[in-house]
Amino acid sequence: MSLLVVGLSHRSAPVSVLERAALPADAQVKLLQDTVAAEPASEAAVLATCNRIELYADVDKFHAGVAELSTLLAQHSGVGLEELTPYLYVHYEDRAVHHLLSVACGLDSMVVGEGQILGQIKDALATAQELHTAGRLLNDLFQQALRVGKRAHSETGIDRAGQSLVTFGLEQLTEGAPVAEWAAGKRALVIGAGSMSSLAAATLARVGVAEIVVANRTRARAERLVEILSEAGTGLSARVAEMESVAVELTRVDVVVSCTGATGLVLSSEAVAAAVASGARPVDSEVPNLRAPDGSLVARLAAAAARSGRLPDAGYVADAPGVDSLELHGTWAGNGAVLDTPATGLDSASTCPAPAAVPTRSAPGGPAAHSGSSGRQTTPRAVVPTQYAPTKLALLDLAMPRDIDAAVHRIDGVRLVDIESLAEASADAPMAADVDQVRTIVADEVAAFGAAQRAAHITPTVVALRTMAADVVQSELARLRGRLPDLDERQQAEMTQTVRRVVDKLLHAPTVRVKQLAGEPGGAGYADALRTLFDLDPQTVASVSRADSNNNEDTDARNRGRA
């Protein structure tokens, strides 16, 4: 069996296709079930985020596996296979491992180094484990991806290669002005109360807005976020608004940040036009003096997001006054938080970082390569500001699918930054040195994973060999006791120990060496050689493999219980 991944992401597909192909939770469950029911696949896991949909499987046939996985993705995404195929990429065996580890390190993210992907990988593994679609290979792979992602964040400055997605979006709204000066004293509406929205609220509070209004479908979550904001004691005004009153709130605020899990539009162009026409206060008007960012508030918001969801790209926390480092669920946040706490009660869309970036100079015109790099990583480049009418309402849409009607950009006095404009702003910039360091880590870990898998592949055969040897020893000892009935118990025990010691010594060196050789490239053939040389029963080998897989599942279940 071999690892195969078929998927699409912001590297291969335009935003319009990603939006239509987005998989809700129930569709992901059905996709996993249908995949393992298909002939080529024995294991399956789905990684579905704001800017990627990837189906991982352990298959016994490459071409049949690609065809089956592509068809299943098309069926469950609702995008026809003929339309979807040009945007799909395929990675196989070591290239598939390399791809997932790169994704886990944030190398394939729109903002390089963002850490929220680790939580999404953990969620993908948990779902596959709960549905029993993840076996030994995918369990090992996804656990390795989580470890490598954490290592990249702790050993390198990959967090510095990118920046907070909310901060990046706000920088695009300011058209070159310092964010703190631009935001000071403004009134902001945050739509959504997931981890990304919590990050938005923390960022807005940090840069000095005077008021934050939180609207969310679940009022209790909005109230909790407002409670944290209000308890900080900084004079920041924070309150909850019902989703039904968002249109009214638009007339009272200067800035809107929206990141919900809604499948339809949250803000229509008509609602925005009406708010602007009613006289929303221009964001260019005089504002109070800038107040210093409050480190305590940022720390509390970060900790709250760690408890309730995942706080991505929180490197700014380390720079806040009074916050030297934060321990968030056991993960050091002094150089950018890397959280992997599952988001309770959140769907993938409500916990996503900024949605997809679309390459603007190398848009795909055909099928993506089946191997190789997913696309070179970039850091944000400067964007020449476009001339706009005086801005009355600034909108930042970080949702996938989009929350805000793209047509609002035609309304005078409205400034919209959405996933496509963020993609344009982040394209074609030079590489950071930290990215190269992470690439080296990924390459080393891919080699280590391959060696471990090859060694693990031969383990059932070695166990079967030792089992066969033990059976032979027992049979011969029984025959010997029948021929020498006068031996007392001490003599029989000495005879048994001697025979077993001889067999163990004969098997020790070759079995240790064959495990070492199996870990090297091309070492998979040693298992076949052992089975042939010793005429091992394939059913015995298979039963050992199944027992090992069941032990792994029991361990995973215990680990989930402790979590």
Tab-separated table of C-alpha atoms in Angstrom, residues 8 41 52 64 78 90 115 120 190 194 261 304 314 331 356 381 386 421 473 482 506 519 542 558:
chain	number	residue	atom	x	y	z
A	8	LEU	CA	-6.759	21.660	-4.631
A	41	ALA	CA	-8.114	2.689	-0.664
A	52	ARG	CA	-7.436	23.847	0.636
A	64	ALA	CA	-6.826	3.647	-10.029
A	78	GLY	CA	-20.448	19.625	-6.018
A	90	VAL	CA	-1.469	14.805	-7.019
A	115	GLY	CA	0.179	28.271	12.905
A	120	GLN	CA	-6.796	21.861	11.430
A	190	VAL	CA	-16.523	42.096	14.497
A	194	GLY	CA	-14.561	31.991	16.560
A	261	GLY	CA	-18.793	29.918	8.916
A	304	ALA	CA	-9.256	32.617	25.869
A	314	ALA	CA	-0.290	35.320	17.282
A	331	THR	CA	3.069	25.516	23.353
A	356	ALA	CA	-7.004	31.438	-0.286
A	381	ARG	CA	5.100	42.911	-0.971
A	386	THR	CA	-5.237	52.950	-5.355
A	421	SER	CA	-6.997	41.466	-2.696
A	473	VAL	CA	11.085	-24.896	19.748
A	482	GLY	CA	8.495	-37.817	25.238
A	506	LEU	CA	20.717	-17.362	15.956
A	519	GLY	CA	14.967	1.477	6.769
A	542	ALA	CA	-1.232	-10.156	8.280
A	558	ARG	CA	-6.670	6.797	25.179
